[in-house]
Amino acid sequence: MKTKRVLRVSKARSSASAAGAALRPRVVEAARDLFFSRGFVRVTADEIAGRLGISKATLYESFPSKEGILRAVMSDFLDGTSAHIEELLGDATTGLVDKLVALFSFVGARISLVGPLLMRDVQKSAPRVWREIDDFRREKIFKNLSGILESGRREGLFRADVDIDILVEMFADIVSRFVNPEAILRSGRTLAEVFESVIKVFFQGILTESGRRNFSTLTPALFEPRKEGAS
C-alpha cells in the first residue's frame, strides 16, 4: 500500500509539473502584454492569472514569483532580439550599410515596445533582472558593435583615426547615460526617439564623407550629407 501511495503521489507531482511547464508560454505571453503596457509594479499576479482564466495558485505552479515571470518575459524578449540581430549581421547577401540601417530600425522598434515605465520598475523593483538586461546590452550589442566598426572601417565608411575600443566604450557610456529609464522619463521623449538621437550623434562623428553619403541615401533623417562650408 505504501508503495502504491508513493507511486500515486509521484505521478500526481509529475502531472502537475508537466501542466506547469505547458502553461509557462501562455503566462509569459499574457504577462508580457501587461508589463509592456503598464509596467511591472502596477501589474498583479491576480491580473496575470485572470487573463489566463486560472487561479493564482495555478500560476505559481509555473513560476515561483512575479519576478520570476518578469525574468522569463525579459529573457524571451532579449533572446528574440539577439537572434534577429545575429541573423541581420550574418546575412552574407546584404551590404554593411543595409545591415546597419535594418539594425537601427529593428533595435529602435524593439526598444519602443518596452517603454521607460517598465524599465524604471525593473531597475528599482527587480535589480537582478535589470543587471541581466544590462549584461545582455554589453555582451551582445556592444560586442557586435566592435565587429561593425571594424567592417565599416575596412570599407571606408568609418574614420580610421579613432581607436575602436575607445569608440565602443564611448557608445556604452552614451547609452547608459541617455537610454535609461530616469533620463527618458525626464526628457518626455520616447525610448525610440532618444535611441535615434544617440545613433545620429555617435555615427555622424565617425562617418567618412563616403560613409555619410552611403547612409544618407537610405536614412536621410539620421545621416544627412554635410553641407558645403559646414565645419
mmCIF file of C-alpha atoms in Angstrom:
data_model
loop_
_atom_site.group_PDB
_atom_site.id
_atom_site.type_symbol
_atom_site.label_atom_id
_atom_site.label_comp_id
_atom_site.label_asym_id
_atom_site.label_seq_id
_atom_site.Cartn_x
_atom_site.Cartn_y
_atom_site.Cartn_z
ATOM 1 C CA MET A 1 0.000 0.000 0.000
ATOM 2 C CA LYS A 2 2.789 2.375 0.862
ATOM 3 C CA THR A 3 4.489 1.742 -2.453
ATOM 4 C CA LYS A 4 1.247 2.356 -4.391
ATOM 5 C CA ARG A 5 0.655 5.575 -2.452
ATOM 6 C CA VAL A 6 4.168 6.780 -3.241
ATOM 7 C CA LEU A 7 3.627 5.993 -6.899
ATOM 8 C CA ARG A 8 0.324 7.871 -6.944
ATOM 9 C CA VAL A 9 1.938 10.923 -5.312
ATOM 10 C CA SER A 10 4.863 10.720 -7.736
ATOM 11 C CA LYS A 11 2.540 10.559 -10.747
ATOM 12 C CA ALA A 12 0.470 13.465 -9.432
ATOM 13 C CA ARG A 13 3.571 15.593 -8.961
ATOM 14 C CA SER A 14 4.837 14.654 -12.411
ATOM 15 C CA SER A 15 1.475 15.550 -13.950
ATOM 16 C CA ALA A 16 1.403 18.890 -12.116
ATOM 17 C CA SER A 17 4.953 19.625 -13.242
ATOM 18 C CA ALA A 18 4.083 18.867 -16.872
ATOM 19 C CA ALA A 19 0.980 21.047 -16.671
ATOM 20 C CA GLY A 20 3.016 23.877 -15.184
ATOM 21 C CA ALA A 21 5.607 23.612 -17.958
ATOM 22 C CA ALA A 22 2.899 23.648 -20.619
ATOM 23 C CA LEU A 23 1.374 26.747 -19.058
ATOM 24 C CA ARG A 24 4.622 28.754 -18.990
ATOM 25 C CA PRO A 25 4.498 30.102 -22.568
ATOM 26 C CA ARG A 26 0.939 31.333 -22.050
ATOM 27 C CA VAL A 27 1.921 33.022 -18.797
ATOM 28 C CA VAL A 28 4.866 34.733 -20.485
ATOM 29 C CA GLU A 29 2.673 35.995 -23.326
ATOM 30 C CA ALA A 30 -0.037 37.324 -21.020
ATOM 31 C CA ALA A 31 2.446 38.924 -18.622
ATOM 32 C CA ARG A 32 4.428 40.493 -21.496
ATOM 33 C CA ASP A 33 1.345 42.338 -22.737
ATOM 34 C CA LEU A 34 0.575 43.630 -19.241
ATOM 35 C CA PHE A 35 4.165 44.526 -18.276
ATOM 36 C CA PHE A 36 4.918 46.285 -21.555
ATOM 37 C CA SER A 37 1.761 48.404 -21.395
ATOM 38 C CA ARG A 38 1.604 49.174 -17.653
ATOM 39 C CA GLY A 39 4.992 48.447 -16.142
ATOM 40 C CA PHE A 40 5.929 45.812 -13.574
ATOM 41 C CA VAL A 41 4.823 47.279 -10.242
ATOM 42 C CA ARG A 42 1.218 48.040 -11.226
ATOM 43 C CA VAL A 43 0.518 44.565 -12.566
ATOM 44 C CA THR A 44 -0.500 41.919 -10.045
ATOM 45 C CA ALA A 45 -0.221 38.149 -10.190
ATOM 46 C CA ASP A 46 -4.021 38.015 -9.896
ATOM 47 C CA GLU A 47 -4.339 40.055 -13.103
ATOM 48 C CA ILE A 48 -1.988 37.767 -14.987
ATOM 49 C CA ALA A 49 -3.881 34.716 -13.736
ATOM 50 C CA GLY A 50 -7.200 36.379 -14.589
ATOM 51 C CA ARG A 51 -6.118 36.896 -18.191
ATOM 52 C CA LEU A 52 -5.489 33.188 -18.472
ATOM 53 C CA GLY A 53 -8.606 32.107 -16.599
ATOM 54 C CA ILE A 54 -6.627 30.325 -13.892
ATOM 55 C CA SER A 55 -6.079 30.788 -10.166
ATOM 56 C CA LYS A 56 -3.038 32.499 -8.709
ATOM 57 C CA ALA A 57 -2.066 29.183 -7.113
ATOM 58 C CA THR A 58 -2.030 27.563 -10.553
ATOM 59 C CA LEU A 59 0.012 30.467 -11.886
ATOM 60 C CA TYR A 60 2.640 29.911 -9.202
ATOM 61 C CA GLU A 61 2.915 26.262 -10.191
ATOM 62 C CA SER A 62 4.639 27.563 -13.326
ATOM 63 C CA PHE A 63 6.646 30.365 -11.729
ATOM 64 C CA PRO A 64 7.832 30.885 -8.159
ATOM 65 C CA SER A 65 7.059 34.607 -8.082
ATOM 66 C CA LYS A 66 6.025 37.647 -10.118
ATOM 67 C CA GLU A 67 9.710 38.493 -10.507
ATOM 68 C CA GLY A 68 10.234 35.006 -11.913
ATOM 69 C CA ILE A 69 7.573 35.763 -14.504
ATOM 70 C CA LEU A 70 9.273 39.077 -15.296
ATOM 71 C CA ARG A 71 12.620 37.326 -15.732
ATOM 72 C CA ALA A 72 11.052 34.852 -18.181
ATOM 73 C CA VAL A 73 9.366 37.676 -20.106
ATOM 74 C CA MET A 74 12.573 39.685 -20.447
ATOM 75 C CA SER A 75 14.667 36.595 -21.226
ATOM 76 C CA ASP A 76 12.289 35.662 -24.032
ATOM 77 C CA PHE A 77 12.348 39.244 -25.337
ATOM 78 C CA LEU A 78 16.143 39.507 -25.227
ATOM 79 C CA ASP A 79 16.644 36.078 -26.807
ATOM 80 C CA GLY A 80 14.374 37.087 -29.690
ATOM 81 C CA THR A 81 16.213 40.387 -30.061
ATOM 82 C CA SER A 82 19.616 38.701 -30.046
ATOM 83 C CA ALA A 83 18.589 36.066 -32.583
ATOM 84 C CA HIS A 84 17.301 38.668 -35.025
ATOM 85 C CA ILE A 85 20.391 40.875 -34.633
ATOM 86 C CA GLU A 86 22.673 37.918 -35.342
ATOM 87 C CA GLU A 87 20.548 36.996 -38.358
ATOM 88 C CA LEU A 88 20.763 40.555 -39.698
ATOM 89 C CA LEU A 89 24.507 40.856 -39.219
ATOM 90 C CA GLY A 90 25.205 37.361 -40.523
ATOM 91 C CA ASP A 91 23.365 37.845 -43.814
ATOM 92 C CA ALA A 92 26.115 37.466 -46.430
ATOM 93 C CA THR A 93 23.830 38.754 -49.199
ATOM 94 C CA THR A 94 23.436 42.212 -47.651
ATOM 95 C CA GLY A 95 25.977 45.038 -47.580
ATOM 96 C CA LEU A 96 27.090 46.677 -44.340
ATOM 97 C CA VAL A 97 25.142 49.904 -44.907
ATOM 98 C CA ASP A 98 21.897 47.997 -45.480
ATOM 99 C CA LYS A 99 22.611 45.817 -42.448
ATOM 100 C CA LEU A 100 23.126 48.810 -40.184
ATOM 101 C CA VAL A 101 20.048 50.620 -41.436
ATOM 102 C CA ALA A 102 17.997 47.481 -40.781
ATOM 103 C CA LEU A 103 19.686 47.074 -37.380
ATOM 104 C CA PHE A 104 18.927 50.657 -36.289
ATOM 105 C CA SER A 105 15.307 50.266 -37.366
ATOM 106 C CA PHE A 106 14.887 46.926 -35.615
ATOM 107 C CA VAL A 107 16.513 47.946 -32.333
ATOM 108 C CA GLY A 108 14.544 51.207 -32.254
ATOM 109 C CA ALA A 109 11.299 49.289 -32.766
ATOM 110 C CA ARG A 110 12.174 46.738 -30.063
ATOM 111 C CA ILE A 111 13.092 49.458 -27.600
ATOM 112 C CA SER A 112 9.796 51.249 -28.232
ATOM 113 C CA LEU A 113 7.892 48.087 -27.258
ATOM 114 C CA VAL A 114 9.319 48.087 -23.744
ATOM 115 C CA GLY A 115 8.946 51.715 -22.703
ATOM 116 C CA PRO A 116 10.611 53.667 -19.893
ATOM 117 C CA LEU A 117 7.957 52.878 -17.269
ATOM 118 C CA LEU A 118 8.694 49.156 -17.332
ATOM 119 C CA MET A 119 12.432 49.817 -17.410
ATOM 120 C CA ARG A 120 12.204 52.086 -14.362
ATOM 121 C CA ASP A 121 10.165 49.488 -12.494
ATOM 122 C CA VAL A 122 12.659 46.762 -13.341
ATOM 123 C CA GLN A 123 15.607 48.923 -12.328
ATOM 124 C CA LYS A 124 14.065 49.810 -8.952
ATOM 125 C CA SER A 125 11.987 46.760 -8.049
ATOM 126 C CA ALA A 126 13.818 43.887 -9.746
ATOM 127 C CA PRO A 127 17.512 44.858 -9.724
ATOM 128 C CA ARG A 128 18.694 41.329 -10.501
ATOM 129 C CA VAL A 129 16.651 41.320 -13.704
ATOM 130 C CA TRP A 130 17.965 44.794 -14.528
ATOM 131 C CA ARG A 131 21.542 43.523 -14.186
ATOM 132 C CA GLU A 132 20.735 40.706 -16.596
ATOM 133 C CA ILE A 133 19.381 43.252 -19.101
ATOM 134 C CA ASP A 134 22.470 45.418 -18.675
ATOM 135 C CA ASP A 135 24.750 42.398 -19.091
ATOM 136 C CA PHE A 136 22.921 41.489 -22.297
ATOM 137 C CA ARG A 137 23.310 45.031 -23.581
ATOM 138 C CA ARG A 138 27.041 44.987 -23.009
ATOM 139 C CA GLU A 139 27.807 41.417 -24.018
ATOM 140 C CA LYS A 140 25.629 41.194 -27.126
ATOM 141 C CA ILE A 141 25.074 44.654 -28.542
ATOM 142 C CA PHE A 142 28.437 46.212 -27.704
ATOM 143 C CA LYS A 143 30.305 43.077 -28.753
ATOM 144 C CA ASN A 144 28.599 43.265 -32.155
ATOM 145 C CA LEU A 145 29.437 46.960 -32.343
ATOM 146 C CA SER A 146 33.163 46.204 -32.400
ATOM 147 C CA GLY A 147 32.702 43.964 -35.431
ATOM 148 C CA ILE A 148 30.530 46.567 -37.128
ATOM 149 C CA LEU A 149 33.106 49.298 -36.625
ATOM 150 C CA GLU A 150 35.918 47.080 -37.887
ATOM 151 C CA SER A 151 33.963 46.156 -41.021
ATOM 152 C CA GLY A 152 32.924 49.757 -41.629
ATOM 153 C CA ARG A 153 36.490 50.959 -41.307
ATOM 154 C CA ARG A 154 37.717 48.404 -43.851
ATOM 155 C CA GLU A 155 35.019 49.549 -46.290
ATOM 156 C CA GLY A 156 35.928 53.190 -45.842
ATOM 157 C CA LEU A 157 32.650 54.099 -44.144
ATOM 158 C CA PHE A 158 34.118 54.971 -40.742
ATOM 159 C CA ARG A 159 37.127 57.087 -39.868
ATOM 160 C CA ALA A 160 40.404 55.253 -39.342
ATOM 161 C CA ASP A 161 41.914 57.776 -36.929
ATOM 162 C CA VAL A 162 39.891 56.812 -33.823
ATOM 163 C CA ASP A 163 40.549 53.740 -31.673
ATOM 164 C CA ILE A 164 37.695 51.223 -31.901
ATOM 165 C CA ASP A 165 37.947 50.138 -28.253
ATOM 166 C CA ILE A 166 37.529 53.770 -27.219
ATOM 167 C CA LEU A 167 34.554 54.157 -29.557
ATOM 168 C CA VAL A 168 32.826 51.103 -28.081
ATOM 169 C CA GLU A 169 33.350 52.365 -24.520
ATOM 170 C CA MET A 170 32.153 55.803 -25.563
ATOM 171 C CA PHE A 171 28.997 54.350 -27.105
ATOM 172 C CA ALA A 172 28.374 52.250 -23.986
ATOM 173 C CA ASP A 173 28.658 55.352 -21.792
ATOM 174 C CA ILE A 174 26.331 57.373 -24.028
ATOM 175 C CA VAL A 175 23.712 54.628 -23.998
ATOM 176 C CA SER A 176 23.987 54.196 -20.214
ATOM 177 C CA ARG A 177 23.673 57.949 -19.718
ATOM 178 C CA PHE A 178 20.773 58.677 -22.031
ATOM 179 C CA VAL A 179 18.957 55.440 -22.909
ATOM 180 C CA ASN A 180 17.905 54.704 -19.334
ATOM 181 C CA PRO A 181 14.545 54.972 -17.555
ATOM 182 C CA GLU A 182 15.098 58.107 -15.466
ATOM 183 C CA ALA A 183 16.647 60.109 -18.309
ATOM 184 C CA ILE A 184 13.853 59.098 -20.699
ATOM 185 C CA LEU A 185 11.077 59.999 -18.271
ATOM 186 C CA ARG A 186 12.727 63.367 -17.512
ATOM 187 C CA SER A 187 13.110 64.198 -21.183
ATOM 188 C CA GLY A 188 9.494 63.463 -22.106
ATOM 189 C CA ARG A 189 10.700 61.651 -25.219
ATOM 190 C CA THR A 190 10.213 58.025 -26.118
ATOM 191 C CA LEU A 191 12.958 55.426 -25.829
ATOM 192 C CA ALA A 192 12.990 55.115 -29.619
ATOM 193 C CA GLU A 193 13.434 58.882 -30.072
ATOM 194 C CA VAL A 194 16.341 59.032 -27.648
ATOM 195 C CA PHE A 195 17.954 55.976 -29.226
ATOM 196 C CA GLU A 196 17.669 57.622 -32.644
ATOM 197 C CA SER A 197 19.364 60.768 -31.312
ATOM 198 C CA VAL A 198 22.193 58.718 -29.796
ATOM 199 C CA ILE A 199 22.733 56.888 -33.091
ATOM 200 C CA LYS A 200 22.694 60.133 -35.046
ATOM 201 C CA VAL A 201 25.201 61.943 -32.826
ATOM 202 C CA PHE A 202 27.543 58.974 -32.417
ATOM 203 C CA PHE A 203 27.701 57.803 -36.010
ATOM 204 C CA GLN A 204 27.736 61.277 -37.528
ATOM 205 C CA GLY A 205 31.014 61.799 -35.703
ATOM 206 C CA ILE A 206 32.774 58.711 -37.077
ATOM 207 C CA LEU A 207 31.459 58.529 -40.640
ATOM 208 C CA THR A 208 33.727 59.443 -43.517
ATOM 209 C CA GLU A 209 32.274 61.614 -46.292
ATOM 210 C CA SER A 210 31.800 58.464 -48.358
ATOM 211 C CA GLY A 211 30.080 56.763 -45.439
ATOM 212 C CA ARG A 212 27.793 59.715 -44.864
ATOM 213 C CA ARG A 213 26.711 59.720 -48.499
ATOM 214 C CA ASN A 214 26.036 55.987 -48.401
ATOM 215 C CA PHE A 215 23.967 56.154 -45.222
ATOM 216 C CA SER A 216 22.097 59.320 -46.170
ATOM 217 C CA THR A 217 20.691 57.576 -49.224
ATOM 218 C CA LEU A 218 18.785 55.115 -47.040
ATOM 219 C CA THR A 219 18.306 57.100 -43.822
ATOM 220 C CA PRO A 220 18.338 60.837 -44.667
ATOM 221 C CA ALA A 221 16.829 61.784 -41.298
ATOM 222 C CA LEU A 222 19.756 60.227 -39.453
ATOM 223 C CA PHE A 223 22.631 60.778 -41.813
ATOM 224 C CA GLU A 224 22.192 63.942 -43.811
ATOM 225 C CA PRO A 225 25.089 64.802 -46.121
ATOM 226 C CA ARG A 226 27.316 67.508 -44.661
ATOM 227 C CA LYS A 227 26.532 70.862 -46.299
ATOM 228 C CA GLU A 228 29.203 72.745 -48.183
ATOM 229 C CA GLY A 229 31.019 75.155 -45.921
ATOM 230 C CA ALA A 230 29.842 73.392 -42.735
ATOM 231 C CA SER A 231 32.533 72.948 -40.136
#
